[in-house]
Short mmCIF file of C-alpha atoms and ligand atoms in Angstrom, two decimals:
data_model
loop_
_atom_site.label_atom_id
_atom_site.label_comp_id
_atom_site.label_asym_id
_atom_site.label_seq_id
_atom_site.Cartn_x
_atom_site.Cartn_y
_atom_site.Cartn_z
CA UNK A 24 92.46 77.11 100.60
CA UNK A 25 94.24 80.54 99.72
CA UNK A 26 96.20 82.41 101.97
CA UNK A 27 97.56 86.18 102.20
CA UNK A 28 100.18 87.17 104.68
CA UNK A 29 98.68 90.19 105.85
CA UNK A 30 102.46 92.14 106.43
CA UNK A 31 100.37 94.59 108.58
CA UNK A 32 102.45 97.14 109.94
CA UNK A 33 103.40 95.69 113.49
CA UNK A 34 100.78 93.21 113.38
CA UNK A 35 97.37 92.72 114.07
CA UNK A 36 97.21 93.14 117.59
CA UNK A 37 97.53 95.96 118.31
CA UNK A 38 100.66 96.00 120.94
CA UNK A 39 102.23 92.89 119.10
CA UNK A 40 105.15 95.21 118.06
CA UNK A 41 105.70 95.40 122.28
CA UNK A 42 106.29 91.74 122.16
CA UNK A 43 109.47 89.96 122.33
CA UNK A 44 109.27 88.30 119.20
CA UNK A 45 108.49 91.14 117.35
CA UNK A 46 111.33 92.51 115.06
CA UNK A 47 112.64 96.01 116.74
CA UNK A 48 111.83 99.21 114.86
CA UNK A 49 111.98 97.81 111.28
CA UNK A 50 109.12 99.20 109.50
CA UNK A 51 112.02 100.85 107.31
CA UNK A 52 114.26 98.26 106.79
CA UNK A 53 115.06 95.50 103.81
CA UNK A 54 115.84 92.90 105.80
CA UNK A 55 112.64 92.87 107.64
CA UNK A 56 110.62 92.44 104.56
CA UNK A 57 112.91 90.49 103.04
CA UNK A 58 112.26 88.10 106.13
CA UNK A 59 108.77 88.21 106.04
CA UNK A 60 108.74 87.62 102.18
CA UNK A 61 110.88 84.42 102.13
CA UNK A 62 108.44 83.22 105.54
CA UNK A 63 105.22 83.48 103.66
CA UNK A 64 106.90 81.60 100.74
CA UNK A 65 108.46 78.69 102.68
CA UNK A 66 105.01 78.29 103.89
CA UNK A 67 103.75 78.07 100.11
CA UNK A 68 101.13 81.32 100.65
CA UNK A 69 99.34 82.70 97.61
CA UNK A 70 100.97 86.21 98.31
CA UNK A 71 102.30 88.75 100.75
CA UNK A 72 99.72 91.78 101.42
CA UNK A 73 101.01 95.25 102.51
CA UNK A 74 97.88 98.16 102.87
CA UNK A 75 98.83 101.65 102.34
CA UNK A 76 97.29 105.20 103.41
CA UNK A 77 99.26 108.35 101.40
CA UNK A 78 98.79 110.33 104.50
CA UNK A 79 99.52 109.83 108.13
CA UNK A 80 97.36 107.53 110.10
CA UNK A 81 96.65 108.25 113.76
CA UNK A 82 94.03 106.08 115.14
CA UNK A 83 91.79 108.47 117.42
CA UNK A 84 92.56 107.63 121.15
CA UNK A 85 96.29 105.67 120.37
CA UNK A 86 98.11 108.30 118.30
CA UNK A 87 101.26 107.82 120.21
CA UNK A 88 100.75 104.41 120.34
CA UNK A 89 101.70 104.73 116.81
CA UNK A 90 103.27 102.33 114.21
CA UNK A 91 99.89 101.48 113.42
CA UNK A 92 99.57 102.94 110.20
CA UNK A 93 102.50 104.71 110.04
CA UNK A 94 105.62 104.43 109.25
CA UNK A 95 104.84 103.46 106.23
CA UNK A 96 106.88 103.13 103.35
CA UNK A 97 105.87 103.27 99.41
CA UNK A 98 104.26 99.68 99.38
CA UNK A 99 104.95 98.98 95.00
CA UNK A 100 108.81 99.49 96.29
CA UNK A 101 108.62 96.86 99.46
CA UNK A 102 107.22 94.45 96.94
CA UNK A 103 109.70 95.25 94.22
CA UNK A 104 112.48 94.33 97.01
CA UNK A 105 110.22 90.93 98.04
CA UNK A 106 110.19 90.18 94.51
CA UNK A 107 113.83 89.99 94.04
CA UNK A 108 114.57 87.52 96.72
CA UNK A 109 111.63 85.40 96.13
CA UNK A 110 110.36 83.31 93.36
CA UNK A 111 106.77 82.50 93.91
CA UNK A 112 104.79 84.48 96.54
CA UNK A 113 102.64 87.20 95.56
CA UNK A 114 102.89 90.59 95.40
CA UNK A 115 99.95 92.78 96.54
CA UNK A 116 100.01 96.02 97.42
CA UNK A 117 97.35 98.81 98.09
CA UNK A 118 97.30 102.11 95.87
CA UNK A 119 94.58 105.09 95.83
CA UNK A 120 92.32 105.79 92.84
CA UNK A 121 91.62 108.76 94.41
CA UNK A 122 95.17 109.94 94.99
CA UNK A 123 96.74 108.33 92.02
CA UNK A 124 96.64 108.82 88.17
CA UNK A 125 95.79 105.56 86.06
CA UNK A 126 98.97 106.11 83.65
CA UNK A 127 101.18 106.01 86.79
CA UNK A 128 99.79 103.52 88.80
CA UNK A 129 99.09 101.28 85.40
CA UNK A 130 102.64 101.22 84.72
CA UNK A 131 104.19 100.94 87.96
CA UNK A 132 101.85 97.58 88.90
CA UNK A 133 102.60 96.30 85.13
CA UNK A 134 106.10 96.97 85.97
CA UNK A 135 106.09 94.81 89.05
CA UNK A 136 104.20 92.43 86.88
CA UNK A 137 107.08 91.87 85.10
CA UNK A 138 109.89 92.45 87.18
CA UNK A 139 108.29 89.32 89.98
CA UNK A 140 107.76 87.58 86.53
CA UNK A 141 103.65 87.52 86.97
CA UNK A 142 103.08 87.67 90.98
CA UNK A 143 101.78 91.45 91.12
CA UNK A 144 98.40 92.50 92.78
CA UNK A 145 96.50 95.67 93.12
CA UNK A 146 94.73 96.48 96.02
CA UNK A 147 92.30 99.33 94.86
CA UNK A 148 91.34 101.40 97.50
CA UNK A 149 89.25 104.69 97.55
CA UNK A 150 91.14 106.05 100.71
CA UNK A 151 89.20 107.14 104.26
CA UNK A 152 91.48 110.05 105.62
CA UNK A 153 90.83 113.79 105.56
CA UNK A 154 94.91 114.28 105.74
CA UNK A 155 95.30 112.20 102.69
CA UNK A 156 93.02 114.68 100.66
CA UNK A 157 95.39 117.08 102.38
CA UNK A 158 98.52 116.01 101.23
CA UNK A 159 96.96 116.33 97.89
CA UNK A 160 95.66 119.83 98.06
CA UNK A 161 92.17 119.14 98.14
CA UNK A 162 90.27 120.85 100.88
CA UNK A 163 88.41 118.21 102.16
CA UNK A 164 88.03 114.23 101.59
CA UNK A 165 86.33 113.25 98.28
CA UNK A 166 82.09 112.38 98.86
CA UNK A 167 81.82 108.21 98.78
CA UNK A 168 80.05 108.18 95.52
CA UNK A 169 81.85 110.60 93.88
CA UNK A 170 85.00 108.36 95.23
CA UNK A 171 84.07 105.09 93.95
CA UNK A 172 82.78 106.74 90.45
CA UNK A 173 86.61 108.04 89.66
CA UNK A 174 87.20 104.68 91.19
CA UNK A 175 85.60 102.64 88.28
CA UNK A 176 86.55 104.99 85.60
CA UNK A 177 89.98 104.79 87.05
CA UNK A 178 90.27 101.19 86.74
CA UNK A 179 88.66 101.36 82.81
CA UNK A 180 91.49 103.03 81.56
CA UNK A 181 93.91 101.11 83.73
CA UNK A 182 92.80 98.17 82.45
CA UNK A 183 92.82 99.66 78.68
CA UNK A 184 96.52 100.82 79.47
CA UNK A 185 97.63 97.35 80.30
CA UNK A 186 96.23 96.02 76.95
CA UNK A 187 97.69 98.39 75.13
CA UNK A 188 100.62 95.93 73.83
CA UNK A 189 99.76 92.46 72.85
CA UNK A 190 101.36 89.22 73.62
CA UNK A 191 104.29 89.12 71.10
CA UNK A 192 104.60 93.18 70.38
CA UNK A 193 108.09 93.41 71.53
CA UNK A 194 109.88 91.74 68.80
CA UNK A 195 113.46 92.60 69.84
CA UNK A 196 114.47 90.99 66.09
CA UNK A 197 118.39 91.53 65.96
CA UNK A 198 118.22 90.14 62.20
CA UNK A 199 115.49 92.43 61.00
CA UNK A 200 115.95 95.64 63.00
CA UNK A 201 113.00 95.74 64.51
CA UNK A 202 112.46 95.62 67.88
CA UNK A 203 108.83 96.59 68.31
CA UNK A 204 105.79 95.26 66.05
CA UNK A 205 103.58 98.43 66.07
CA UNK A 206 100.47 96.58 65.11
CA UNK A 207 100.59 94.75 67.93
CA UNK A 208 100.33 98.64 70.03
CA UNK A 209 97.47 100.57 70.31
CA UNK A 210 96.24 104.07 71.78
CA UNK A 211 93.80 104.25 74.10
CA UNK A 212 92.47 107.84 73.40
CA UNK A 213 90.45 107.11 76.61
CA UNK A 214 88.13 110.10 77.55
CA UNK A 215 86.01 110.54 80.56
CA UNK A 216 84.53 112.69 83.27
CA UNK A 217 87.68 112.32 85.07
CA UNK A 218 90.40 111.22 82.86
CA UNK A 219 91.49 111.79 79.28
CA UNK A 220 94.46 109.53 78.20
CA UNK A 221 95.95 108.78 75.06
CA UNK A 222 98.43 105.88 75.56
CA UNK A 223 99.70 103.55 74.90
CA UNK A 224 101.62 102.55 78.36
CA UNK A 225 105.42 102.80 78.49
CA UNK A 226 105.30 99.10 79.65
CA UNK A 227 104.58 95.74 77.00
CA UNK A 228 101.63 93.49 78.65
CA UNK A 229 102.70 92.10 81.56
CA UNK A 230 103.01 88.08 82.46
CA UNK A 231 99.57 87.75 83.92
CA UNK A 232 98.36 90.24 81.08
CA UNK A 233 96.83 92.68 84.34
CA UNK A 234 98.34 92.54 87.57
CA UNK A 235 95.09 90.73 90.07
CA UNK A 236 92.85 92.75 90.78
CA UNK A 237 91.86 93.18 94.67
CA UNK A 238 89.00 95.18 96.44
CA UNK A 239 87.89 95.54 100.31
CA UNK A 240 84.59 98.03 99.58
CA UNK A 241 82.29 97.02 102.35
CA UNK A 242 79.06 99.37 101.62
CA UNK A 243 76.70 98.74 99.09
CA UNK A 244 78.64 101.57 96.73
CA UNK A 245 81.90 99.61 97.50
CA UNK A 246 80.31 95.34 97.26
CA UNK A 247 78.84 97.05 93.96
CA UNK A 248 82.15 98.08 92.63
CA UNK A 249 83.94 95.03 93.55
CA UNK A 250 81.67 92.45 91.96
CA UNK A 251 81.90 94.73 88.90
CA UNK A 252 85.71 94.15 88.70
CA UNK A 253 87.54 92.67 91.74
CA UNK A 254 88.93 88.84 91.48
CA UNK A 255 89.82 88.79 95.22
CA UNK A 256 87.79 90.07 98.21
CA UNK A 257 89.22 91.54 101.55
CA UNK A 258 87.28 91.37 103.86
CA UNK A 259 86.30 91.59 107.91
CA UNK A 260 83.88 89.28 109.96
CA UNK A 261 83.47 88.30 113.24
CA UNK A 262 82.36 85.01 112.57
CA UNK A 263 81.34 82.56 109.81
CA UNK A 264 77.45 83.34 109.83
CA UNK A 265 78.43 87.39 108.73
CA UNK A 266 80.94 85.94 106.48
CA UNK A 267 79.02 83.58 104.60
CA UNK A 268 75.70 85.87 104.60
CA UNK A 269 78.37 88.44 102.66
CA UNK A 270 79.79 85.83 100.41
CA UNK A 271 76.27 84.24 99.33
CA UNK A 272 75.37 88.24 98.53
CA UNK A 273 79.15 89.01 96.50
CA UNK A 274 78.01 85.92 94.67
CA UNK A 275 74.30 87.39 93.58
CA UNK A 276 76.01 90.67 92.65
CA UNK A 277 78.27 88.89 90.28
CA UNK A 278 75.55 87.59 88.18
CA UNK A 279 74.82 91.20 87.30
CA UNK A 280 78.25 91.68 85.64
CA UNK A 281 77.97 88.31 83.92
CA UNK A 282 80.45 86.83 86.06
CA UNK A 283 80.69 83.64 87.69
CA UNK A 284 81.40 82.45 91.37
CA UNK A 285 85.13 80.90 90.31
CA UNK A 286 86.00 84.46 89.22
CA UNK A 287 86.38 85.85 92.66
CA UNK A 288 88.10 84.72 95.72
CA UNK A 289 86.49 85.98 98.78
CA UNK A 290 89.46 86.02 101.57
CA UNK A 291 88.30 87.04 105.46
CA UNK A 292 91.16 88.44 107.53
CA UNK A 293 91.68 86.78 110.83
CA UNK A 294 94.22 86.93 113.72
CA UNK A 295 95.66 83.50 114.67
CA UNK A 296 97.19 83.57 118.52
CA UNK A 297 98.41 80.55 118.46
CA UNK A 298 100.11 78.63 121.55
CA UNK A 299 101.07 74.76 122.11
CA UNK A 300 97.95 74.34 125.01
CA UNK A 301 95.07 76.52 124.97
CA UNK A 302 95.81 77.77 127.91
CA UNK A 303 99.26 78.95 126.31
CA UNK A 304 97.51 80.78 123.64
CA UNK A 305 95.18 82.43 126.10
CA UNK A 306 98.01 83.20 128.29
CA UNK A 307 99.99 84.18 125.36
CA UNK A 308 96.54 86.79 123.98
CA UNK A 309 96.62 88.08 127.78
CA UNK A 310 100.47 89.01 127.56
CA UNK A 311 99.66 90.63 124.22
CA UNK A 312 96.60 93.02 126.07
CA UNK A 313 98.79 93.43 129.26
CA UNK A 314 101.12 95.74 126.73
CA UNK A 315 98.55 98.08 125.96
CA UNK A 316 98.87 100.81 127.90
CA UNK A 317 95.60 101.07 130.02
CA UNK A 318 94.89 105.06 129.07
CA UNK A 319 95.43 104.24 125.09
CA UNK A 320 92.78 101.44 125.90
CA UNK A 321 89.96 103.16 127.79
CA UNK A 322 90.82 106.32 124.81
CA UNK A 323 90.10 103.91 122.04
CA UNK A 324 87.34 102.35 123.91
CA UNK A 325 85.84 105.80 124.01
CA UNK A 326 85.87 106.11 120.53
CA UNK A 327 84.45 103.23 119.48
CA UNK A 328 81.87 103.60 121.87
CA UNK A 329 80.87 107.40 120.16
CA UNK A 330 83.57 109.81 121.28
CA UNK A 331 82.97 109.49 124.70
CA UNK A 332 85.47 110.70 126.88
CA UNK A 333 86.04 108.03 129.60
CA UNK A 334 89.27 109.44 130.98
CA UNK A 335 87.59 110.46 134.46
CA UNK A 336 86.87 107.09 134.76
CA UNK A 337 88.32 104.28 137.54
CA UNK A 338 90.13 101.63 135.48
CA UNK A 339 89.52 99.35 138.02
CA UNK A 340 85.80 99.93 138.37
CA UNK A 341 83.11 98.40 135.51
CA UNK A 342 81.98 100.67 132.66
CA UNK A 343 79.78 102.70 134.19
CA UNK A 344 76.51 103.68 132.35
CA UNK A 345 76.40 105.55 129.47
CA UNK A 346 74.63 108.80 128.87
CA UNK A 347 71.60 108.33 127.10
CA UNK A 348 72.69 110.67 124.02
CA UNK A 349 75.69 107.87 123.34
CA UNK A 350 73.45 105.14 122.88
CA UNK A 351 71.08 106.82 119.75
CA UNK A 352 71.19 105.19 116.81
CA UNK A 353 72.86 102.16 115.36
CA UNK A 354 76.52 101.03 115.72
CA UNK A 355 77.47 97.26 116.21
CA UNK A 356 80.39 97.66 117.69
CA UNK A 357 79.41 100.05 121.02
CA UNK A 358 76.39 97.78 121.32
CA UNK A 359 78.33 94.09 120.80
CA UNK A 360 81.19 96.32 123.55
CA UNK A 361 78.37 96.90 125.83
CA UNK A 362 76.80 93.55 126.04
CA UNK A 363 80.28 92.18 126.82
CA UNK A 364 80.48 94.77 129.66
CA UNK A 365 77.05 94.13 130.85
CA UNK A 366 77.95 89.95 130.53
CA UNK A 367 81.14 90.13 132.62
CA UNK A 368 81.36 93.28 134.02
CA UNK A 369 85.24 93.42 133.69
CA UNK A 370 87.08 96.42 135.43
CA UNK A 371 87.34 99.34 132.64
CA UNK A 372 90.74 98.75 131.62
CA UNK A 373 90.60 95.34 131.28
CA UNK A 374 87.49 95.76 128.89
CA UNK A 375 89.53 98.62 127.03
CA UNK A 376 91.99 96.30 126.66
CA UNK A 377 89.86 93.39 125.17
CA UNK A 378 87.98 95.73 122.98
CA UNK A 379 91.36 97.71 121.65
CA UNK A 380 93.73 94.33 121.21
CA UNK A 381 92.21 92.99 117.65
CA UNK A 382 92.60 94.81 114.41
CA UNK A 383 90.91 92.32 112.38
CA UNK A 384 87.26 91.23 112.51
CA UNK A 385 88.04 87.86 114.26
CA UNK A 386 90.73 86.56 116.35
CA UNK A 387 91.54 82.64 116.92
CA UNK A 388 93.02 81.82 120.13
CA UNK A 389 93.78 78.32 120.64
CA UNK A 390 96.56 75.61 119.26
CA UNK A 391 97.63 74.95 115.59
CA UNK A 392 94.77 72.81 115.17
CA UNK A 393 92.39 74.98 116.50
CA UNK A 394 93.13 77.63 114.36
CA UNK A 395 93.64 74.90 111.69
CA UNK A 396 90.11 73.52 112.56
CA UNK A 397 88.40 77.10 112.69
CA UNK A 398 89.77 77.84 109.07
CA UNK A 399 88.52 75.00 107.53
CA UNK A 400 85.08 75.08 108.86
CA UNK A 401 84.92 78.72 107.49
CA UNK A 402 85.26 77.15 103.82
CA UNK A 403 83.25 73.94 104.52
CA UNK A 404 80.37 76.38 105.54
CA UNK A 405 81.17 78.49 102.36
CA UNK A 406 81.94 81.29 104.36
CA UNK A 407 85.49 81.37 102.63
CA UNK A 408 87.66 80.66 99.26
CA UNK A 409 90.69 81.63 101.95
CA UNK A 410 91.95 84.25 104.24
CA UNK A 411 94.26 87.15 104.91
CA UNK A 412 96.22 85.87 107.82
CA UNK A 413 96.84 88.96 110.24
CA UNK A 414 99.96 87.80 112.04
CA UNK A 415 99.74 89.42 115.96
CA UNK A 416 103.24 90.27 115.63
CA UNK A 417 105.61 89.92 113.26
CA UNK A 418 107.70 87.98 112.14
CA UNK A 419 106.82 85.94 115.13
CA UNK A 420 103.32 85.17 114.77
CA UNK A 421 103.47 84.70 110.95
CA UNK A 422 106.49 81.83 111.46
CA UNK A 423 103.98 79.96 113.90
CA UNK A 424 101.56 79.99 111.40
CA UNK A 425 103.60 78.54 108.75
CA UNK A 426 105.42 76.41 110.81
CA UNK A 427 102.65 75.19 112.90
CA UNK A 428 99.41 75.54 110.77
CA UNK A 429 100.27 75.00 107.23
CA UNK A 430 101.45 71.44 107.76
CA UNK A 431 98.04 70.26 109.52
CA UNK A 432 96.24 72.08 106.36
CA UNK A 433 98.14 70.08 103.94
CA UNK A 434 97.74 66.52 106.06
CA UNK A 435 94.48 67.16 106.12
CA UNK A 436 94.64 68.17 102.09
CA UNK A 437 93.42 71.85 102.69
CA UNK A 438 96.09 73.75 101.13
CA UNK A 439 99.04 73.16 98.33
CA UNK A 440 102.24 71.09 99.39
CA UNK A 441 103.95 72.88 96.19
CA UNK A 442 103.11 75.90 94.41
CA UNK A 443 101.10 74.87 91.37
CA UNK A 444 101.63 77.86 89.17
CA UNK A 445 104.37 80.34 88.04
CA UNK A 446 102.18 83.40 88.51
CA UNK A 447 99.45 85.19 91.49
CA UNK A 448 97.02 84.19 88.93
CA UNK A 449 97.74 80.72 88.31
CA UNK A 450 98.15 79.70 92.06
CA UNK A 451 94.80 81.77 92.68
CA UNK A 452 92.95 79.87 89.97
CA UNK A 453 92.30 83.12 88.19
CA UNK A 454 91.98 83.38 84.04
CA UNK A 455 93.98 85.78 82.23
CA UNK A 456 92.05 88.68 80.95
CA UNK A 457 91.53 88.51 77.32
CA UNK A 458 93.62 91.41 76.06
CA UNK A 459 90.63 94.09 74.40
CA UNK A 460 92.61 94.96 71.15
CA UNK A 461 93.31 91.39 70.30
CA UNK A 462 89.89 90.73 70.77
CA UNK A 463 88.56 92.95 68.71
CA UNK A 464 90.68 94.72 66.46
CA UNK A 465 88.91 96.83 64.84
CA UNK A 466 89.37 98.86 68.23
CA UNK A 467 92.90 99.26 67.93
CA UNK A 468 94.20 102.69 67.06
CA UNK A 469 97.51 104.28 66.01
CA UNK A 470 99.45 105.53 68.89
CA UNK A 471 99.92 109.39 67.75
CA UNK A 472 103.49 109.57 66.43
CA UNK A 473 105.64 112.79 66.71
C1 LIG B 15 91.53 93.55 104.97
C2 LIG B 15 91.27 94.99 104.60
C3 LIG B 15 92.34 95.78 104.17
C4 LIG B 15 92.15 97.13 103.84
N1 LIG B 15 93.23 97.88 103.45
C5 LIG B 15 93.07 99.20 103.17
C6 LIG B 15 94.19 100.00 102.80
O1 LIG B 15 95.32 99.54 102.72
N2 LIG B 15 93.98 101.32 102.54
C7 LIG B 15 92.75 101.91 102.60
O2 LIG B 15 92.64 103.12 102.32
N3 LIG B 15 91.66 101.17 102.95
C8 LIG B 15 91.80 99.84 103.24
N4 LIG B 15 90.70 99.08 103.60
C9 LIG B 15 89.38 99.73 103.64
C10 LIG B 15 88.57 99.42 102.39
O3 LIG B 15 89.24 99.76 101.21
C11 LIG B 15 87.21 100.13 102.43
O4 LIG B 15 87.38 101.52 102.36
C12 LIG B 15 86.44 99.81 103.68
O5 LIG B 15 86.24 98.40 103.75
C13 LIG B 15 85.08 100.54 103.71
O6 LIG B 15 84.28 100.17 102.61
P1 LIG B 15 83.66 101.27 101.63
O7 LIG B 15 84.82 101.92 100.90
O8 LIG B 15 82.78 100.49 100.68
O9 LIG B 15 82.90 102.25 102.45
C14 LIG B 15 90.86 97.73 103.93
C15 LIG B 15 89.79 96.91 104.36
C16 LIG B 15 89.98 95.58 104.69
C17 LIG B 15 88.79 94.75 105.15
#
């Protein structure tokens, strides 16, 4: 089994930063990640996983409930400070194709690549957020296909960047004088509908030769996209039937690239509340609820219902019935929220509550071996090659999970009792990419010389 530590924000409930084990205020500070770096590797996970959004994140109905998405520092610079007090984890962090240039981003993940020694990861995300194209003077947010077009071409010359030196290019020869071996460099001379760059990169290849490459597209546009390149898939079910229905269909695509199932590592993200009883989990999941303040609930209930303003409501009376315009057309989540209310007719805030707590697709509430047991029969089922565990608070809820979970994984010979590689790659079971010039190198070119 593979795990992420999903380092998300102030967790993935979303009031776990309210709790008492969550760390105060520290979405700024070195120590905190630090801490939460050294947890996930003393509980031997494949990598640490911080998302990032280059504008600022309210989520509609809980803006000043914030800390959700933001504050938010530059993730490539949390990692570089993970990296240098750990030796193994992994190193993943999100950055925008749409927001970002290849030559920058190319260098700075090859950089991390070699500054972690081989544990970097790259996230690539398309962004969602009108203030993001904002920031970057665009008047409005990019169309999806025209996103996840720059998005492959972005990712070509990205991945031509980072072969740009071969293995054993940097000579550093103190006898001879020469420190570089120049046919061992190439130009790119890469030109597209979006990009034209001549390269070569600043950087010499990198331990794992490209930093891992990660993807979360859940449309057709985005599954598309991923099979074509992604080695690791985020992604978000609310149980295994979804999950494995997705994973069977990631695997199909793949066939269309030419790839193979053991080239991609499909990773769900789940909550674990975990408690020593059941009933201390549950009472532990109904603390975590109590600390959302009811009228951030029932306003983030009314959004994912359809925008409807529910405000005039009594949060002590049940949901009451919707107008007929809100329930046109097709959206899983007000329909899967209104069967619940119809089910147990809960007073409003207490379904606001319910429905606003989880961040992730699925939640497990129960002991160490519950969550233990759930986990495993997600990968017996094949619904899973791992997961992206979505602490509820942190660093609380991420040092249960190593100190509680991991050791019934590895009794039970589910998960690593060392790490078995030196790099992201090795412990995820992932190849090295075959580096394109030393392939074939009758495509190298001279790097223009001035
Ligand atoms: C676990 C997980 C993490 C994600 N992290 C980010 C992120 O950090 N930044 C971002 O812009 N989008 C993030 N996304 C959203 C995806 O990149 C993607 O936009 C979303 O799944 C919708 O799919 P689509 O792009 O194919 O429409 C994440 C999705 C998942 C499931």
């Amino acid at each position: 089994m593979k795990l992420l530590a999903f380092l998300m924000q102030t967790g993935g409930h979303i009031a776990g930063w309210r709790h008492p084990r969550a760390a105060d205020n520290a979405l700024c500070d070195i120590d905190y990640f630090r801490h939460l770096g050294q947890t996930a590797e003393r509980g031997l996970f494949d990598g640490v996983f911080l998302a990032d959004y280059v504008g600022y994140h309210p989520v509609k109905g809980a803006d000043v409930f914030s800390g959700m998405e933001t504050p938010k520092l530059d993730p490539a610079l949390v990692l570089s400070t993970i990296a240098a007090c750990t030796r193994h984890v992994g190193l993943i962090g999100t950055a925008s194709t749409t927001y970002s240039h290849p030559y920058d981003l190319a260098r700075r993940f090859a950089s991390l690549d070699h500054l972690s020694r081989g544990r970097a990861g790259w996230n690539i995300v398309t962004s969602t957020m009108e203030n993001e194209a904002h920031n970057y003077g665009r008047p409005a947010h990019m169309e999806h296909g025209e996103r996840y077009a720059r998005a492959a071409e972005f990712v070509e010359v990205a991945r031509k960047l980072w072969d740009s030196w071969q293995d054993g290019a940097v000579r550093a020869d103190k006898a001879s004088g020469r420190y570089t071996d120049p046919s061992r460099i190439s130009a790119v001379n890469h030109v597209g509908a979006e990009f034209r760059v001549a390269g070569p990169l600043t950087v010499p290849r990198s331990p794992q030769g490209h930093p891992v490459l990660v993807q979360a597209g859940a449309s057709a546009t985005g599954q598309r996209f991923a099979a074509s390149c992604a080695e690791v898939i985020f992604t978000s079910h609310p149980g295994i039937e979804t999950a494995k229905t997705f994973r069977a269909a990631m695997h199909a695509h793949l066939a269309e690239f030419g790839r193979t199932p053991d080239t991609l590592k499909i990773m769900p993200a789940v909550t674990p509340v975990i408690g020593h009883t059941r009933a201390a989990a549950e009472a532990l999941q109904r603390e975590l609820d109590s600390l959302i303040p009811a009228d951030i609930a029932i306003a983030k209930l009314g959004s994912l219902l359809g925008n409807i303003d529910l405000s005039a409501c009594s949060p002590h009376e049940p949901l009451p019935p919707l107008p007929p315009s809100a329930l046109e057309g097709q959206n899983s989540t007000r329909d899967r929220v209104l069967e619940l209310a119809a089910r147990e007719r809960p007073p409003l805030a207490e379904l606001a509550r319910r429905v606003a707590a989880g961040r992730t697709g699925r939640t497990i509430v129960g002991t160490a071996t519950d969550v233990a047991d759930e986990l495993a029969a997600w990968e017996a089922e094949g619904a899973a090659d791992g997961f992206v565990i979505a602490a509820p608070f942190l660093p609380g809820g991420l040092e249960d999970f190593v100190d509680q979970v991991v050791p019934i994984l590895q009794q039970r010979g589910l998960f690593r009792t060392a790490y078995e590689g030196k790099t992201l790659r090795e412990n995820l079971g992932l190849a090295r990419p075959v580096n394109r010039f030393e392939a074939d190198p009758s495509l190298r070119q001279h790097p223009e010389i001035w």
